[in-house]
Short mmCIF file of C-alpha atoms and ligand atoms in Angstrom, two decimals:
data_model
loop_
_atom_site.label_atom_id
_atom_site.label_comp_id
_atom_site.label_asym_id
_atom_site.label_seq_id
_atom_site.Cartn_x
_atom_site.Cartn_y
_atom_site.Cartn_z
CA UNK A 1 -9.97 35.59 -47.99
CA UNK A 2 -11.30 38.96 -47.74
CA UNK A 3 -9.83 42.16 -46.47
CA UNK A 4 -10.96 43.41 -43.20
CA UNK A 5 -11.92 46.86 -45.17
CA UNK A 6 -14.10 45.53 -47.46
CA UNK A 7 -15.78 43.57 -45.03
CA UNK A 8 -16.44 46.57 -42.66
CA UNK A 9 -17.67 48.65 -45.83
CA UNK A 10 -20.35 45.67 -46.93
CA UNK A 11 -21.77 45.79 -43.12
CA UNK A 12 -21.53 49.51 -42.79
CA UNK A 13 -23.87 49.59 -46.37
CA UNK A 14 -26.52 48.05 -44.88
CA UNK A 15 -26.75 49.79 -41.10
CA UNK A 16 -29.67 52.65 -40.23
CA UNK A 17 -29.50 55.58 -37.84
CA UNK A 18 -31.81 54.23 -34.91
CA UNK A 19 -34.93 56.05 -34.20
CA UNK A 20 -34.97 59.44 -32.49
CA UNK A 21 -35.80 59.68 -28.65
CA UNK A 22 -36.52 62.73 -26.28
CA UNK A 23 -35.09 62.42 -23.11
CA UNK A 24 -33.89 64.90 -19.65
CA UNK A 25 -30.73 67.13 -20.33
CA UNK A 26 -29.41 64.96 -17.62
CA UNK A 27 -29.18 61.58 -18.82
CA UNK A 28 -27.32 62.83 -21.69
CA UNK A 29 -23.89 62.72 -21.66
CA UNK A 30 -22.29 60.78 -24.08
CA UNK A 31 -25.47 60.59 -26.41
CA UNK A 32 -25.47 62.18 -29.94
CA UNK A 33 -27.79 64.86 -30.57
CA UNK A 34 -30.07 64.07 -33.61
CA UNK A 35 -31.25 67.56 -34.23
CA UNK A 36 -29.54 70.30 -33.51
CA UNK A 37 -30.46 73.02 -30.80
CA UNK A 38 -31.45 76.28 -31.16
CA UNK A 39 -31.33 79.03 -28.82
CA UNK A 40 -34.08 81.48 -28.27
CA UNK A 41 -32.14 83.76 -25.78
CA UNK A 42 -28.79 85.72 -26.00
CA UNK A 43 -25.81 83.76 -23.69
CA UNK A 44 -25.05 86.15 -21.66
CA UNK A 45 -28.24 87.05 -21.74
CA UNK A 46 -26.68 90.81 -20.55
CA UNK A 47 -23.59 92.46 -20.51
CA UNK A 48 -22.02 91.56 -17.30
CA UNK A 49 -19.01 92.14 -15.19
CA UNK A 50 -15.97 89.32 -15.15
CA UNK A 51 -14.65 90.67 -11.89
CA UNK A 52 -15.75 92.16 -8.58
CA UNK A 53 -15.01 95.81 -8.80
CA UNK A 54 -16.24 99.35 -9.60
CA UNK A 55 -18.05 100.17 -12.76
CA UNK A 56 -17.68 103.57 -14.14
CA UNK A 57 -17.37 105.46 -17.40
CA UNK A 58 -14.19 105.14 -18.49
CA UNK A 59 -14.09 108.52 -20.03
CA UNK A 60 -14.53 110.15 -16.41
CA UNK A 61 -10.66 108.41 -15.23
CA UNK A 62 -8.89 108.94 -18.14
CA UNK A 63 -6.64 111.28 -16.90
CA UNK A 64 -6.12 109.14 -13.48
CA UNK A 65 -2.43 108.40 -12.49
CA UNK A 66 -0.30 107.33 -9.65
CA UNK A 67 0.93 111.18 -9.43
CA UNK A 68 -2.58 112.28 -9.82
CA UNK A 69 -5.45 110.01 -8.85
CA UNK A 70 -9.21 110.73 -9.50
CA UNK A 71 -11.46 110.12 -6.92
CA UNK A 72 -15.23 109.20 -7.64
CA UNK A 73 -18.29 108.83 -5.25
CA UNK A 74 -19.61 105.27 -4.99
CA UNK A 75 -23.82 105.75 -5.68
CA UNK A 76 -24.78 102.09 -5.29
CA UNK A 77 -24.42 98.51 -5.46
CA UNK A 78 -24.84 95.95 -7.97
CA UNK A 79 -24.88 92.69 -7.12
CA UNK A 80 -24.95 88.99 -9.50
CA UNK A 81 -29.24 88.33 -9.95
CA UNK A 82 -30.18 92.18 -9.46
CA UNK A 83 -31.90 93.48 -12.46
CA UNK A 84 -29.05 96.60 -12.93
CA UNK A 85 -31.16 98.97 -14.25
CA UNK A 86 -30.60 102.12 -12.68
CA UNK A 87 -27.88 104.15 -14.98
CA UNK A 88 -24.73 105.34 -13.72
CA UNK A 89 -24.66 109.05 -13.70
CA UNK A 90 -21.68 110.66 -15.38
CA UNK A 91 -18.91 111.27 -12.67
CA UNK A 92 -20.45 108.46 -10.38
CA UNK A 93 -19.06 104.48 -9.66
CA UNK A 94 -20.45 102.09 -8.47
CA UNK A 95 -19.70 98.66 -6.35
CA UNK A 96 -20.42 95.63 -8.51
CA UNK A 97 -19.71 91.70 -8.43
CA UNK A 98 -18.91 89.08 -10.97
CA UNK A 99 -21.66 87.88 -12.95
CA UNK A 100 -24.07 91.40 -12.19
CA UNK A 101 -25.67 93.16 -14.77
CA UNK A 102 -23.67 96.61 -16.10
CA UNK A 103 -26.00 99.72 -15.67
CA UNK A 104 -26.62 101.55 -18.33
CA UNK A 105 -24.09 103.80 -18.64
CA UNK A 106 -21.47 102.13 -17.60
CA UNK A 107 -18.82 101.28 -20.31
CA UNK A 108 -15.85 99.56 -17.98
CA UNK A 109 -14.73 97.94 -14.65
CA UNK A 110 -11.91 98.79 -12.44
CA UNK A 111 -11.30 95.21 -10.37
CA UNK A 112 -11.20 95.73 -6.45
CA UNK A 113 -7.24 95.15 -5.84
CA UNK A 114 -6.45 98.41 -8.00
CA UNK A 115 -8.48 100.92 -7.03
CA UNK A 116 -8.10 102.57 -3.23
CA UNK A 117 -11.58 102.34 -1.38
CA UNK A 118 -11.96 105.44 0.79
CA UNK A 119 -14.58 104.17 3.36
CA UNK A 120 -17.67 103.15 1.75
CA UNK A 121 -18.93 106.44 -0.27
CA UNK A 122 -16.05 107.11 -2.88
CA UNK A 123 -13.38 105.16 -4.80
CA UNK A 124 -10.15 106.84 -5.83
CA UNK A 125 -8.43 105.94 -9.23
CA UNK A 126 -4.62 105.99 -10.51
CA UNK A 127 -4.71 104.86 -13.43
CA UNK A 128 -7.04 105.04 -16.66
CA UNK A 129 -9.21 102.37 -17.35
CA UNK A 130 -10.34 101.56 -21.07
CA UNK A 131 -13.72 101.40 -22.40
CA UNK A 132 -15.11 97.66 -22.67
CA UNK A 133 -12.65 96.24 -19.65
CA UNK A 134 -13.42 93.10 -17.97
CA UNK A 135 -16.71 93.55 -19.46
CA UNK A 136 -18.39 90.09 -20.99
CA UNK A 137 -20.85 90.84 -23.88
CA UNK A 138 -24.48 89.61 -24.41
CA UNK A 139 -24.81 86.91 -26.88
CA UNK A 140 -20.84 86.18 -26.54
CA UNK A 141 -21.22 83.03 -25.80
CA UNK A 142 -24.46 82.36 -28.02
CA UNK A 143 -25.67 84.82 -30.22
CA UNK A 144 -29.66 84.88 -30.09
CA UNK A 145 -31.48 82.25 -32.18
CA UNK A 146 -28.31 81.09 -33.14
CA UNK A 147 -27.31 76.93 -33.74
CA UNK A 148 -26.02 75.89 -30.32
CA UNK A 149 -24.79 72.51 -31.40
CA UNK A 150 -25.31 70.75 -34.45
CA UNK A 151 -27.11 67.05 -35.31
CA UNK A 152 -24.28 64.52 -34.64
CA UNK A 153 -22.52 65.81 -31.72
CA UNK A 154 -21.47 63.81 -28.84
CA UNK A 155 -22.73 65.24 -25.44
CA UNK A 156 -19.75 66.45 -23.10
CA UNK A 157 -19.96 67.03 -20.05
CA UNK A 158 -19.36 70.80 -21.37
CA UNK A 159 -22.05 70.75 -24.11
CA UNK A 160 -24.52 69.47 -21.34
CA UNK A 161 -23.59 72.65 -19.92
CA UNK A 162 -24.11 74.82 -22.93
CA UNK A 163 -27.63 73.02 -23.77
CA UNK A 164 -28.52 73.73 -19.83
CA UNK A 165 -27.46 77.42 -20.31
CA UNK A 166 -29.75 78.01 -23.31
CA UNK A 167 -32.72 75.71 -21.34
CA UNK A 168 -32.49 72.80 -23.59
CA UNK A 169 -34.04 70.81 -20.75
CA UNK A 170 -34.63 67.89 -23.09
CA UNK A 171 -33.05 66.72 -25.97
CA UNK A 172 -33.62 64.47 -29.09
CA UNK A 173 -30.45 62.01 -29.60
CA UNK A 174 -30.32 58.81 -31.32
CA UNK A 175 -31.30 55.97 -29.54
CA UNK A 176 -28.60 53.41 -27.57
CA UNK A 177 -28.44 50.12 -29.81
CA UNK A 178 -30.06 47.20 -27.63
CA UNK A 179 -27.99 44.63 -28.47
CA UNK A 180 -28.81 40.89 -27.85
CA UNK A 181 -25.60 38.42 -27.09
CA UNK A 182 -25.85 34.35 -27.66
CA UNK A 183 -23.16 32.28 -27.06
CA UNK A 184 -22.73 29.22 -28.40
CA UNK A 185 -21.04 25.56 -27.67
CA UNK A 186 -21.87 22.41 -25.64
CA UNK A 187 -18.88 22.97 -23.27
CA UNK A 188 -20.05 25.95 -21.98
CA UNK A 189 -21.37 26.27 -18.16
CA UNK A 190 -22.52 29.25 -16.35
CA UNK A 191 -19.58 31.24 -14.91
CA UNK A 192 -20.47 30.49 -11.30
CA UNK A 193 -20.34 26.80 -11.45
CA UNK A 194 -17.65 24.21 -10.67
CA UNK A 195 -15.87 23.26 -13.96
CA UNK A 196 -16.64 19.41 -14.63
CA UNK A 197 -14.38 17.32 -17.80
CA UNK A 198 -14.85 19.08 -20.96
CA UNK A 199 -16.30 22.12 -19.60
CA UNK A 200 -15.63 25.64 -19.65
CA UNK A 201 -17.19 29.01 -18.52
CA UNK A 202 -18.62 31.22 -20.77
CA UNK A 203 -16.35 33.87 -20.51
CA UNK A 204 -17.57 35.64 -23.86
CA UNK A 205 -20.89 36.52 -22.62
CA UNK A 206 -19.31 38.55 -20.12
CA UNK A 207 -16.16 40.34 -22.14
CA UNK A 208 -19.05 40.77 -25.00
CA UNK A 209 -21.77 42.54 -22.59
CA UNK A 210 -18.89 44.74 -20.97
CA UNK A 211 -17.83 46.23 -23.94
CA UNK A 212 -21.47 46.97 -24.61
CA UNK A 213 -21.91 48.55 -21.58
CA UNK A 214 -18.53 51.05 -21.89
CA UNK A 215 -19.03 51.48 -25.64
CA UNK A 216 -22.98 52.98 -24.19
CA UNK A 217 -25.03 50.13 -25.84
CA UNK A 218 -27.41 47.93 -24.26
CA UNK A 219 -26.60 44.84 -23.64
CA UNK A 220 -29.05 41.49 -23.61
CA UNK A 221 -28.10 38.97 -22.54
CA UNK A 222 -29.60 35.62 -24.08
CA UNK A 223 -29.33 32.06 -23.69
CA UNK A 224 -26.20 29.76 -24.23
CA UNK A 225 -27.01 27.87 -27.78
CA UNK A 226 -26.33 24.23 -27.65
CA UNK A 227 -24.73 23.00 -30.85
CA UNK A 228 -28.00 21.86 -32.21
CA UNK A 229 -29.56 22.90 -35.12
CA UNK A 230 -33.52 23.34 -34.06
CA UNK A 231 -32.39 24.74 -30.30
CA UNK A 232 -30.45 27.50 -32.56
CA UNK A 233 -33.36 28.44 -34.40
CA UNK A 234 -35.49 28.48 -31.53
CA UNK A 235 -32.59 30.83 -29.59
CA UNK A 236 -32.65 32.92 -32.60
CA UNK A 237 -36.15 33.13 -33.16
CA UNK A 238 -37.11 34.29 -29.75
CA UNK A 239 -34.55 36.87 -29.57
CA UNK A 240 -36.22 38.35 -32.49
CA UNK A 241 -39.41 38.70 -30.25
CA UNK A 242 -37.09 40.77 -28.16
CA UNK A 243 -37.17 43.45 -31.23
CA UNK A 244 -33.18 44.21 -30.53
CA UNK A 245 -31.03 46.58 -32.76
CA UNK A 246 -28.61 43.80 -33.64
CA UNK A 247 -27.42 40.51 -32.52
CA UNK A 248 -24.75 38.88 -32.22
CA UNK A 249 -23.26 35.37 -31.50
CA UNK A 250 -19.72 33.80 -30.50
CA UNK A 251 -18.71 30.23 -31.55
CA UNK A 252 -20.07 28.02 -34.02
CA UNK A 253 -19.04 29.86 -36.85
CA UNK A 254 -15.80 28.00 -38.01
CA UNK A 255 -15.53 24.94 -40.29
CA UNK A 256 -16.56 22.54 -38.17
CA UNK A 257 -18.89 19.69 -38.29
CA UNK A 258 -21.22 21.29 -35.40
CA UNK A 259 -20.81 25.36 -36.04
CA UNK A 260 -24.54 25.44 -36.56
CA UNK A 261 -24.66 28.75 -35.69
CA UNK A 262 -23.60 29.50 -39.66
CA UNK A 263 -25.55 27.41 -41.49
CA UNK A 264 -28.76 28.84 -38.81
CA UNK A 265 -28.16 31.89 -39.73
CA UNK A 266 -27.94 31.45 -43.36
CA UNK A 267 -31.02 29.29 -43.68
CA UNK A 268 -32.99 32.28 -41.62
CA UNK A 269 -31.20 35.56 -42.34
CA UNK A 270 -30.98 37.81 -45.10
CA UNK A 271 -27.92 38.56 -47.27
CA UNK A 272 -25.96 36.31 -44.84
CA UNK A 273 -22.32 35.94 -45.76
CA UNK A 274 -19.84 33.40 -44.54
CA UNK A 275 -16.52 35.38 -44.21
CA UNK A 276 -13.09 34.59 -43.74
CA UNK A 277 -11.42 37.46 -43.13
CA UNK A 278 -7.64 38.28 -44.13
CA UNK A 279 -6.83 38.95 -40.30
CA UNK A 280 -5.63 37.35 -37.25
CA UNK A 281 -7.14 36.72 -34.76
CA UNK A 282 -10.57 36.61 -36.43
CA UNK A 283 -10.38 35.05 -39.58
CA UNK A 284 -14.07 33.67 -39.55
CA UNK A 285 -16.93 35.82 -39.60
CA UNK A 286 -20.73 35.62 -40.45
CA UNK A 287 -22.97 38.88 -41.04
CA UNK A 288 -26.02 39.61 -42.56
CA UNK A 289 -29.52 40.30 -40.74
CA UNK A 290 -31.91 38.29 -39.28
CA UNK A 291 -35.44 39.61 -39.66
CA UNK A 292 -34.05 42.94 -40.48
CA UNK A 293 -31.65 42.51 -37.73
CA UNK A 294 -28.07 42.97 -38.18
CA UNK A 295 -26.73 39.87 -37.23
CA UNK A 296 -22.70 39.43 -36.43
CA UNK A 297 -21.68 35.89 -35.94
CA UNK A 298 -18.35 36.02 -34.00
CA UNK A 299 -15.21 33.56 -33.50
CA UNK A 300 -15.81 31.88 -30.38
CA UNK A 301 -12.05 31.85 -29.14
CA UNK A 302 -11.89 34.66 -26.77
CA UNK A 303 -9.57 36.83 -27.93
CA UNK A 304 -10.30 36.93 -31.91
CA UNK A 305 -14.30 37.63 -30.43
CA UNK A 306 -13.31 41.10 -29.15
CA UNK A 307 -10.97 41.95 -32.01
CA UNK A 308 -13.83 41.03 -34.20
CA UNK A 309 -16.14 43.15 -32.27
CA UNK A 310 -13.78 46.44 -32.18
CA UNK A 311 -13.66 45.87 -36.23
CA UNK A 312 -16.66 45.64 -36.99
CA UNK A 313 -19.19 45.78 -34.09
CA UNK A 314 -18.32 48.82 -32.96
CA UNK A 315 -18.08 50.82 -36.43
CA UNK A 316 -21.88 49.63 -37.14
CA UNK A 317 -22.97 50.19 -33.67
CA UNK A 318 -21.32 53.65 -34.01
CA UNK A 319 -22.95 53.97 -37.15
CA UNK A 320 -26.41 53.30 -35.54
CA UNK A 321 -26.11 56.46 -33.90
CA UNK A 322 -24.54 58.93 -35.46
CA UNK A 323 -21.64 58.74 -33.38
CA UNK A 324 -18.03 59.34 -35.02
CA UNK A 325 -15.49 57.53 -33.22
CA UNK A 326 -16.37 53.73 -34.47
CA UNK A 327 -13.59 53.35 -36.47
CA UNK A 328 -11.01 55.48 -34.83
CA UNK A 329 -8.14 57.17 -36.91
CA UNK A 330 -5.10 54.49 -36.48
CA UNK A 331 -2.42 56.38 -34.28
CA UNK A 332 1.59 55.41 -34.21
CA UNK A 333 3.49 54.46 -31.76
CA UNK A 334 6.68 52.91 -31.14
CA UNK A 335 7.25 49.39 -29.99
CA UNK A 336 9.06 49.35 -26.33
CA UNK A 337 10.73 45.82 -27.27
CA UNK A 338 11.36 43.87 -30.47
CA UNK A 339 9.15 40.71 -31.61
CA UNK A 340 9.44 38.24 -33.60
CA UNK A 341 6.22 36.65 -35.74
CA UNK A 342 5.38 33.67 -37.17
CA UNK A 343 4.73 33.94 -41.08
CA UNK A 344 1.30 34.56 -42.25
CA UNK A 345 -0.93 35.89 -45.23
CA UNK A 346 -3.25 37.75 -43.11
CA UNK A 347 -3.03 40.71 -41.21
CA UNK A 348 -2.35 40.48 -37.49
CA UNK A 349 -3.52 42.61 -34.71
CA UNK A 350 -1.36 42.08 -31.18
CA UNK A 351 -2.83 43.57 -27.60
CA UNK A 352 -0.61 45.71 -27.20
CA UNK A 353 -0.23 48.68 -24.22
CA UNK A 354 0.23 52.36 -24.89
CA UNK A 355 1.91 54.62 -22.59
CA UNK A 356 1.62 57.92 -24.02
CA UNK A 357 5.09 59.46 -24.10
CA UNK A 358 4.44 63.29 -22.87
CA UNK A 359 5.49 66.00 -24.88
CA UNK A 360 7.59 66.25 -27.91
CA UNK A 361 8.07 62.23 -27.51
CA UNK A 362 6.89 58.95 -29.26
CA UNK A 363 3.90 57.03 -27.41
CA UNK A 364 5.34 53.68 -26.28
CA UNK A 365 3.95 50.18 -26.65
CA UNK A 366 4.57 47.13 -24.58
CA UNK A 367 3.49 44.07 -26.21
CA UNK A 368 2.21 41.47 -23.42
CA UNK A 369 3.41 37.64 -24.45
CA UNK A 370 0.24 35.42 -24.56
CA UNK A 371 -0.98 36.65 -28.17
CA UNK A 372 -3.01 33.75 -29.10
CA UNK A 373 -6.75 33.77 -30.30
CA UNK A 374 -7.38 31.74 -27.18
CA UNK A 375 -5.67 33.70 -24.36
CA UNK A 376 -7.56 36.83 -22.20
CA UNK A 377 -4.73 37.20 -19.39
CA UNK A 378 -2.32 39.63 -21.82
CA UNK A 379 -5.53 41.22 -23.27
CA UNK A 380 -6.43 41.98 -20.08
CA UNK A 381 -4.32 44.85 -19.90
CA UNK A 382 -4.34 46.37 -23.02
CA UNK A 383 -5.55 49.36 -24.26
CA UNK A 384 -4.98 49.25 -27.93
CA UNK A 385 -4.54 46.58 -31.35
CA UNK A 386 -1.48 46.88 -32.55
CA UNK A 387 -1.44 46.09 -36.28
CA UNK A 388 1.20 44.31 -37.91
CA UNK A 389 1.19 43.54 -41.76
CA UNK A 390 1.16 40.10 -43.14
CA UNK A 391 4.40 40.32 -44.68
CA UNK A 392 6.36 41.88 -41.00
CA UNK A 393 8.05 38.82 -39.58
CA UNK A 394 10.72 40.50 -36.98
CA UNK A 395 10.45 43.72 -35.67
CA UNK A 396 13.03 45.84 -33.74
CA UNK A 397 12.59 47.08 -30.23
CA UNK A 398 12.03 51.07 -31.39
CA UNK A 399 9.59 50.40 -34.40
CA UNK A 400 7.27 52.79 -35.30
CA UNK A 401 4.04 50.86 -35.37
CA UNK A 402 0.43 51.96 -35.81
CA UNK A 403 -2.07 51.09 -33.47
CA UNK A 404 -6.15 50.77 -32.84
CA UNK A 405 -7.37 52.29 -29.85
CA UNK A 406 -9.40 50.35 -27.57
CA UNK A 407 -10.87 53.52 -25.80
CA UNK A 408 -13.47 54.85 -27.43
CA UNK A 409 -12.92 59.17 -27.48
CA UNK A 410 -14.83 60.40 -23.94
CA UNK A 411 -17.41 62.70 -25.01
P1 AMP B 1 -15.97 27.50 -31.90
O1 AMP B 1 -15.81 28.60 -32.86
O2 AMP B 1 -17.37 27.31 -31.43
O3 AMP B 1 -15.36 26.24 -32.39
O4 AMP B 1 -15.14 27.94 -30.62
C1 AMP B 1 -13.76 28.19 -30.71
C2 AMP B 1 -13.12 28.15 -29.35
O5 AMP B 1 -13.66 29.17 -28.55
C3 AMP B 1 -13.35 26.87 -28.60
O6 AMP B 1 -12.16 26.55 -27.90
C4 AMP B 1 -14.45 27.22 -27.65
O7 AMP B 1 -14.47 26.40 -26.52
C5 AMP B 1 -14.15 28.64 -27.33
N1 AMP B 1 -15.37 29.34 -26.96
C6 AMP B 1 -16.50 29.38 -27.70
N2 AMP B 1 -17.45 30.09 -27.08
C7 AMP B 1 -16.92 30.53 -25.93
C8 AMP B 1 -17.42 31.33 -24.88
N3 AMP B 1 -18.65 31.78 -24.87
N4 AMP B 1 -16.59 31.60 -23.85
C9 AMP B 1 -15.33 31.10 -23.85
N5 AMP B 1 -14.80 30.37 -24.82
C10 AMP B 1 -15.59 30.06 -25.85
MG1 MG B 2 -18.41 25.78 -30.70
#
């Protein structure tokens, strides 16, 4: 057996950035820049007022109080999108909304709700206002020509914003993995039809293409692989015509007399490797590359197949594009009930579901029953792999535990 970490690192060795592609600011979000932006203007492109008011020089109300006010007259209007470019005389104000432009001249605002408005021609002061007040500065936000955001970020909503403030109206970001999905067995029908003796639906297909989908890959869908050694080859080989960024399989990967799907891939892939892994569920495992494909060749028992993808699907696919947040940074939590385990030499990871505990307290984990390989209907719920060392066999309702996110960081 082989640890899960040394597996992960030999896959992660042999996995390339995906090619660079320009697309609109708007379909964006969630993509990782692959080179970073530059700004050619100043954000705020001007010095600008943060609040409707008067602007003024602050030097001419310094001596303004509640026991002796100054008064000013008001010689204009500025409002947001006007250019602002007539100066404010020395002993003038004038009226001026959020977002305009300050005249030259003027070095501070004085919002609306503390100054006294005597009809529309002068403004009366009582008290002093300093220089620079509710004043936002050119280039505060982005200093001109500066780096706006750097190769390898993730696109928030926010840093959409940011790009559309400096014009970035497209952007280069790694390309989304398109990633083909085979299942594999001879029970398998399609999921709408009536289940006959010996049959089952191909449930894997679906869970596998979902969490494509939310992780932002592409999923393809392929055929179901009969357990049959030329109709494998033939799958495989016309997937490859498909040019995808990686493929992978469930089923047929175990010890049995009809997992073709292992000895298929080793007789066509490259550096193809025949794992079992020190974990549970998902102690078999095949990767390698096909064509220059990576290739994952997952458990087919529903449960172990999306613990096997999380571990090492998602790390490469993350890889693929730059993105951070493949392997995610194991959190603790504590467990809301005890357990008791059955003893093992591998690893285990248990669905488990977080509730995050609010401030100042421990996140809490329930730990649906149904924690077989085989069963979806506790998994169905969770939000997180709890992971439980070989040698834990009982452990008390209030254990600290540490724990695998299932939800990938929202960008
Ligand atoms: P295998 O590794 O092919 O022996 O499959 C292990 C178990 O997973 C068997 O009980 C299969 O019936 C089941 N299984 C395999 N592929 C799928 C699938 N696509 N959907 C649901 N269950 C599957
Ligand atoms: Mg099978």
């Amino acid at each position: 057996m082989i640890s899960l970490e040394e597996v992960r690192q030999k896959i992660l060795e042999r996995i390339q950035p995906l090619s660079i592609e320009e697309i609109d600011l708007s379909e964006a979000t969630g993509r990782t820049l692959a080179k970073s932006v530059h700004s050619n203007d100043a954000i705020p492109p001007f010095d600008n007022t943060a609040m409707d008011g008067f602007v003024i020089h602050s030097d001419d109300i310094s001596g303004a109080s509640e026991s002796s006010p100054t008064t000013l007259p008001v010689a204009g209007i500025i409002e947001a999108g006007m250019p602002g470019d007539t100066p404010l005389s020395p002993g003038e104000a004038m009226r001026i909304y959020t977002g305009a432009v300050i005249p030259p001249g003027g070095d501070a605002i004085v919002p609306f709700e503390i100054c006294q408005q005597d009809g529309t021609d002068a403004v009366t002061f009582t008290r002093a206002a300093r220089h620079g007040d509710h004043i936002r500065r050119r280039g505060e936000d982005v200093p001109q020509g500066g780096e706006v955001l750097s190769a390898g970020t993730r696109l928030s909503p926010a840093a959409i914003g940011l790009l559309a403030s400096v014009g970035a109206s497209r952007v280069s970001v790694f390309r989304r993995p398109r990633v083909a999905v085979h299942s594999s067995g001879n029970e398998l029908i399609p999921i709408d039809s009536e289940l006959s003796p010996g049959k089952i639906r191909n449930s894997n297909l679906y869970s596998l293409c979902a969490r494509l989908k939310r992780w932002g890959a592409i999923p393809l869908p392929r055929p179901v692989l009969r357990d049959d050694l030329d109709e494998i080859r033939k799958g495989l080989k016309e997937t490859l015509e498909e040019k995808p960024d990686a493929i992978l399989t469930t089923g047929g990967i175990s010890a049995g007399d009809l997992d073709f799907i292992r000895d298929v891939a080793r007789e066509m892939g490259e550096d193809v490797q025949i794992r079992k892994v020190s974990m549970k569920p998902g102690k078999p495992l095949v990767d390698g590359s096909l064509g220059g494909v990576p290739f994952f060749g997952l458990p087919g028992n529903p449960a172990a197949c999306l613990v096997s993808f999380e571990m090492f699907v998602r790390p490469a696919l993350a890889q693929m594009e730059g993105r951070t947040d493949g392997t995610p940074p194991l959190r603790s939590g504590v467990l809301s009930a005890g357990c008791h385990l059955s003893p093992g030499q591998r690893l285990r990871w248990l669905r488990g579901r977080v509730n995050p505990g609010g401030v100042g307290a421990a996140d809490m984990i329930d730990l649906p029953s149904g924690q077989g390989s085989h069963l979806l209907t506790g998994f169905s719920t969770a939000n997180c792999l709890v992971r439980i060392p070989a040698s834990e066999l009982e452990l008390a309702e209030g254990s600290t535990v540490e724990y695998w996110s299932l939800t990938e960081e929202e960008a």
